[in-house]
PDB file of C-alpha atoms and ligand atoms in Angstrom:
ATOM      1  CA  UNK A   1       5.343   3.463  17.043  1.00  0.00           C
ATOM      2  CA  UNK A   2       7.967   3.868  19.780  1.00  0.00           C
ATOM      3  CA  UNK A   3       6.662   4.514  23.302  1.00  0.00           C
ATOM      4  CA  UNK A   4       8.869   6.089  25.985  1.00  0.00           C
ATOM      5  CA  UNK A   5       8.629   4.610  29.478  1.00  0.00           C
ATOM      6  CA  UNK A   6       9.109   7.706  31.682  1.00  0.00           C
ATOM      7  CA  UNK A   7      10.246   5.678  34.724  1.00  0.00           C
ATOM      8  CA  UNK A   8      13.068   3.767  33.037  1.00  0.00           C
ATOM      9  CA  UNK A   9      13.790   5.814  29.912  1.00  0.00           C
ATOM     10  CA  UNK A  10      13.370   2.665  27.818  1.00  0.00           C
ATOM     11  CA  UNK A  11      11.742   2.985  24.449  1.00  0.00           C
ATOM     12  CA  UNK A  12       9.334   0.239  23.470  1.00  0.00           C
ATOM     13  CA  UNK A  13       8.570  -0.589  19.873  1.00  0.00           C
ATOM     14  CA  UNK A  14       5.313  -2.376  19.182  1.00  0.00           C
ATOM     15  CA  UNK A  15       5.031  -3.737  15.684  1.00  0.00           C
ATOM     16  CA  UNK A  16       1.785  -4.573  13.953  1.00  0.00           C
ATOM     17  CA  UNK A  17       3.584  -7.539  12.421  1.00  0.00           C
ATOM     18  CA  UNK A  18       3.929  -9.297  15.789  1.00  0.00           C
ATOM     19  CA  UNK A  19       0.230  -8.774  16.589  1.00  0.00           C
ATOM     20  CA  UNK A  20      -0.828  -9.905  13.122  1.00  0.00           C
ATOM     21  CA  UNK A  21       1.116 -13.151  13.622  1.00  0.00           C
ATOM     22  CA  UNK A  22      -0.137 -13.887  17.132  1.00  0.00           C
ATOM     23  CA  UNK A  23      -1.730 -17.363  16.959  1.00  0.00           C
ATOM     24  CA  UNK A  24      -4.013 -16.412  19.870  1.00  0.00           C
ATOM     25  CA  UNK A  25      -5.888 -14.145  17.433  1.00  0.00           C
ATOM     26  CA  UNK A  26      -4.882 -15.604  14.071  1.00  0.00           C
ATOM     27  CA  UNK A  27      -4.751 -19.413  14.153  1.00  0.00           C
ATOM     28  CA  UNK A  28      -2.037 -20.730  11.828  1.00  0.00           C
ATOM     29  CA  UNK A  29      -0.822 -17.177  11.193  1.00  0.00           C
ATOM     30  CA  UNK A  30       1.514 -18.177   8.339  1.00  0.00           C
ATOM     31  CA  UNK A  31      -1.343 -19.722   6.349  1.00  0.00           C
ATOM     32  CA  UNK A  32      -2.901 -17.659   3.557  1.00  0.00           C
ATOM     33  CA  UNK A  33      -6.537 -17.832   4.630  1.00  0.00           C
ATOM     34  CA  UNK A  34      -8.740 -14.918   3.530  1.00  0.00           C
ATOM     35  CA  UNK A  35     -11.675 -16.606   5.306  1.00  0.00           C
ATOM     36  CA  UNK A  36     -10.332 -15.332   8.624  1.00  0.00           C
ATOM     37  CA  UNK A  37     -11.754 -11.945   7.588  1.00  0.00           C
ATOM     38  CA  UNK A  38     -15.280 -13.251   6.982  1.00  0.00           C
ATOM     39  CA  UNK A  39     -18.198 -12.457   9.295  1.00  0.00           C
ATOM     40  CA  UNK A  40     -17.160 -10.150  12.132  1.00  0.00           C
ATOM     41  CA  UNK A  41     -13.513 -10.704  11.224  1.00  0.00           C
ATOM     42  CA  UNK A  42     -10.638 -10.391  13.691  1.00  0.00           C
ATOM     43  CA  UNK A  43     -11.270  -9.081  17.239  1.00  0.00           C
ATOM     44  CA  UNK A  44     -11.025  -5.294  17.664  1.00  0.00           C
ATOM     45  CA  UNK A  45      -7.449  -3.913  17.693  1.00  0.00           C
ATOM     46  CA  UNK A  46      -5.902  -7.191  16.555  1.00  0.00           C
ATOM     47  CA  UNK A  47      -5.776  -6.397  12.802  1.00  0.00           C
ATOM     48  CA  UNK A  48      -4.411  -2.883  12.614  1.00  0.00           C
ATOM     49  CA  UNK A  49      -2.614  -2.142   9.331  1.00  0.00           C
ATOM     50  CA  UNK A  50      -3.997   1.410   9.515  1.00  0.00           C
ATOM     51  CA  UNK A  51      -3.504   1.844  13.263  1.00  0.00           C
ATOM     52  CA  UNK A  52      -6.422   2.311  15.632  1.00  0.00           C
ATOM     53  CA  UNK A  53      -8.070   4.803  17.934  1.00  0.00           C
ATOM     54  CA  UNK A  54      -8.167   8.586  17.511  1.00  0.00           C
ATOM     55  CA  UNK A  55      -4.892   8.763  15.513  1.00  0.00           C
ATOM     56  CA  UNK A  56      -5.918   6.042  13.089  1.00  0.00           C
ATOM     57  CA  UNK A  57      -4.998   6.616   9.436  1.00  0.00           C
ATOM     58  CA  UNK A  58      -7.494   9.083   7.907  1.00  0.00           C
ATOM     59  CA  UNK A  59      -6.574   7.793   4.421  1.00  0.00           C
ATOM     60  CA  UNK A  60      -7.772   4.244   5.206  1.00  0.00           C
ATOM     61  CA  UNK A  61     -10.919   4.121   3.055  1.00  0.00           C
ATOM     62  CA  UNK A  62      -9.278   6.020   0.202  1.00  0.00           C
ATOM     63  CA  UNK A  63      -6.264   3.670   0.278  1.00  0.00           C
ATOM     64  CA  UNK A  64      -8.478   0.561   0.387  1.00  0.00           C
ATOM     65  CA  UNK A  65     -10.522   1.735  -2.598  1.00  0.00           C
ATOM     66  CA  UNK A  66      -7.462   2.710  -4.611  1.00  0.00           C
ATOM     67  CA  UNK A  67      -5.733  -0.621  -3.930  1.00  0.00           C
ATOM     68  CA  UNK A  68      -8.954  -2.519  -4.773  1.00  0.00           C
ATOM     69  CA  UNK A  69      -9.284  -0.787  -8.174  1.00  0.00           C
ATOM     70  CA  UNK A  70      -5.564  -1.166  -8.922  1.00  0.00           C
ATOM     71  CA  UNK A  71      -5.460  -4.863  -7.991  1.00  0.00           C
ATOM     72  CA  UNK A  72      -8.740  -5.580  -9.812  1.00  0.00           C
ATOM     73  CA  UNK A  73      -7.294  -4.234 -13.053  1.00  0.00           C
ATOM     74  CA  UNK A  74      -3.961  -6.015 -12.636  1.00  0.00           C
ATOM     75  CA  UNK A  75      -5.475  -9.405 -11.797  1.00  0.00           C
ATOM     76  CA  UNK A  76      -8.086  -9.135 -14.552  1.00  0.00           C
ATOM     77  CA  UNK A  77      -5.571  -8.277 -17.240  1.00  0.00           C
ATOM     78  CA  UNK A  78      -2.399 -10.123 -16.294  1.00  0.00           C
ATOM     79  CA  UNK A  79      -1.063 -13.422 -15.075  1.00  0.00           C
ATOM     80  CA  UNK A  80       1.699 -12.994 -12.480  1.00  0.00           C
ATOM     81  CA  UNK A  81       4.981 -14.867 -12.628  1.00  0.00           C
ATOM     82  CA  UNK A  82       7.164 -14.682  -9.513  1.00  0.00           C
ATOM     83  CA  UNK A  83      10.776 -14.332 -10.618  1.00  0.00           C
ATOM     84  CA  UNK A  84      12.319 -15.537  -7.332  1.00  0.00           C
ATOM     85  CA  UNK A  85      10.449 -18.624  -6.141  1.00  0.00           C
ATOM     86  CA  UNK A  86      11.718 -18.885  -2.557  1.00  0.00           C
ATOM     87  CA  UNK A  87      12.325 -15.229  -1.802  1.00  0.00           C
ATOM     88  CA  UNK A  88      12.780 -14.574   1.909  1.00  0.00           C
ATOM     89  CA  UNK A  89      10.767 -12.061   3.900  1.00  0.00           C
ATOM     90  CA  UNK A  90      12.976  -9.790   5.989  1.00  0.00           C
ATOM     91  CA  UNK A  91      11.662  -7.888   9.027  1.00  0.00           C
ATOM     92  CA  UNK A  92      13.405  -4.525   9.425  1.00  0.00           C
ATOM     93  CA  UNK A  93      11.225  -3.599  11.323  1.00  0.00           C
ATOM     94  CA  UNK A  94       8.356  -4.127   8.859  1.00  0.00           C
ATOM     95  CA  UNK A  95       8.157  -7.339   6.852  1.00  0.00           C
ATOM     96  CA  UNK A  96       9.164  -6.899   3.207  1.00  0.00           C
ATOM     97  CA  UNK A  97      10.357  -9.295   0.487  1.00  0.00           C
ATOM     98  CA  UNK A  98      14.169  -9.397   0.574  1.00  0.00           C
ATOM     99  CA  UNK A  99      14.627  -8.574  -3.137  1.00  0.00           C
ATOM    100  CA  UNK A 100      11.529  -6.428  -3.651  1.00  0.00           C
ATOM    101  CA  UNK A 101       9.291  -9.235  -5.015  1.00  0.00           C
ATOM    102  CA  UNK A 102      10.075  -8.970  -8.731  1.00  0.00           C
ATOM    103  CA  UNK A 103       7.260 -10.318 -10.926  1.00  0.00           C
ATOM    104  CA  UNK A 104       6.694 -10.578 -14.666  1.00  0.00           C
ATOM    105  CA  UNK A 105       3.217  -9.743 -15.932  1.00  0.00           C
ATOM    106  CA  UNK A 106       1.795 -11.728 -18.840  1.00  0.00           C
ATOM    107  CA  UNK A 107      -1.310 -10.289 -20.530  1.00  0.00           C
ATOM    108  CA  UNK A 108      -4.280 -12.714 -20.475  1.00  0.00           C
ATOM    109  CA  UNK A 109      -5.226 -11.474 -23.957  1.00  0.00           C
ATOM    110  CA  UNK A 110      -3.439  -9.431 -26.604  1.00  0.00           C
ATOM    111  CA  UNK A 111      -5.995  -6.640 -26.089  1.00  0.00           C
ATOM    112  CA  UNK A 112      -4.984  -6.280 -22.430  1.00  0.00           C
ATOM    113  CA  UNK A 113      -2.231  -3.838 -23.321  1.00  0.00           C
ATOM    114  CA  UNK A 114      -4.631  -1.330 -24.877  1.00  0.00           C
TER     115      UNK A 114
HETATM  116  C1  HEM B 201      -1.921   1.233   2.244  1.00  0.00           C
HETATM  117  C2  HEM B 201      -1.940   2.529   2.543  1.00  0.00           C
HETATM  118  C3  HEM B 201      -1.784   3.097   3.930  1.00  0.00           C
HETATM  119  C4  HEM B 201      -1.426   2.490   5.104  1.00  0.00           C
HETATM  120  C5  HEM B 201      -1.074   1.016   5.341  1.00  0.00           C
HETATM  121  C6  HEM B 201      -1.431   3.506   6.139  1.00  0.00           C
HETATM  122  C7  HEM B 201      -1.112   3.276   7.474  1.00  0.00           C
HETATM  123  C8  HEM B 201      -1.101   4.253   8.453  1.00  0.00           C
HETATM  124  C9  HEM B 201      -0.792   4.013   9.850  1.00  0.00           C
HETATM  125  C10 HEM B 201      -0.434   2.652  10.475  1.00  0.00           C
HETATM  126  C11 HEM B 201      -0.872   5.194  10.489  1.00  0.00           C
HETATM  127  C12 HEM B 201      -0.640   5.433  12.006  1.00  0.00           C
HETATM  128  C13 HEM B 201      -1.990   5.273  12.732  1.00  0.00           C
HETATM  129  C14 HEM B 201      -1.865   5.287  14.251  1.00  0.00           C
HETATM  130  O1  HEM B 201      -0.939   5.925  14.784  1.00  0.00           O
HETATM  131  O2  HEM B 201      -2.716   4.656  14.929  1.00  0.00           O
HETATM  132  C15 HEM B 201      -1.234   6.198   9.506  1.00  0.00           C
HETATM  133  C16 HEM B 201      -1.392   7.536   9.769  1.00  0.00           C
HETATM  134  C17 HEM B 201      -1.736   8.481   8.832  1.00  0.00           C
HETATM  135  N1  HEM B 201      -2.036   8.273   7.508  1.00  0.00           N
HETATM  136 FE1  HEM B 201      -1.980   6.498   6.572  1.00  0.00          FE
HETATM  137  N2  HEM B 201      -1.797   4.713   5.582  1.00  0.00           N
HETATM  138  C18 HEM B 201      -2.038   4.507   4.240  1.00  0.00           C
HETATM  139  C19 HEM B 201      -2.460   5.445   3.319  1.00  0.00           C
HETATM  140  C20 HEM B 201      -2.702   6.780   3.590  1.00  0.00           C
HETATM  141  C21 HEM B 201      -3.230   7.732   2.621  1.00  0.00           C
HETATM  142  C22 HEM B 201      -3.613   7.406   1.166  1.00  0.00           C
HETATM  143  C23 HEM B 201      -3.303   8.934   3.285  1.00  0.00           C
HETATM  144  C24 HEM B 201      -3.773  10.271   2.777  1.00  0.00           C
HETATM  145  C25 HEM B 201      -4.391  10.455   1.602  1.00  0.00           C
HETATM  146  C26 HEM B 201      -2.821   8.719   4.649  1.00  0.00           C
HETATM  147  C27 HEM B 201      -2.721   9.685   5.604  1.00  0.00           C
HETATM  148  C28 HEM B 201      -2.333   9.477   6.912  1.00  0.00           C
HETATM  149  C29 HEM B 201      -2.201  10.542   7.921  1.00  0.00           C
HETATM  150  C30 HEM B 201      -2.423  12.044   7.697  1.00  0.00           C
HETATM  151  C31 HEM B 201      -1.835   9.919   9.120  1.00  0.00           C
HETATM  152  C32 HEM B 201      -1.552  10.579  10.472  1.00  0.00           C
HETATM  153  C33 HEM B 201      -2.823  10.573  11.325  1.00  0.00           C
HETATM  154  C34 HEM B 201      -2.581  11.173  12.715  1.00  0.00           C
HETATM  155  O3  HEM B 201      -1.450  11.094  13.205  1.00  0.00           O
HETATM  156  O4  HEM B 201      -3.539  11.701  13.301  1.00  0.00           O
HETATM  157  N3  HEM B 201      -2.480   7.402   4.795  1.00  0.00           N
HETATM  158  N4  HEM B 201      -1.374   5.594   8.271  1.00  0.00           N
END
């Protein structure tokens, strides 16, 4: 989301990634800790994967539901095996796994493929 500063002509780029890793709002930001979303969750405008304010993503609830159903079915049916154990995360400008996070899925039961 580049912003143009009219006075200087500079463009500023604010990335959600930097806010999401700000220890002032997310203690130990590198730690996987789903409990940080319990109760009232993060302070307003600090966790903004779908943006915020009047131009916020209108597909937010649809996307959340779709991802929930998709992940539910994957986790229920398969065990995940990471193929690259120490894969780096690159930030360019959004954080993504360097090699695309290849995984192998192993069915929990033979019937899982049906
Ligand atoms: C994981 C899925 C998705 C993510 C992370 C995401 C994220 C975002 C973000 C960050 C914005 C910019 C918000 C802002 O400027 O404050 C946005 C805008 C938008 N998104 Fe999504 N989105 C997702 C899925 C979807 C889906 C499924 C749809 C439609 C079915 C959708 C439609 C839109 C539209 C139309 C805008 C532009 C809104 C505007 O400029 O007024 N998005 N999205």
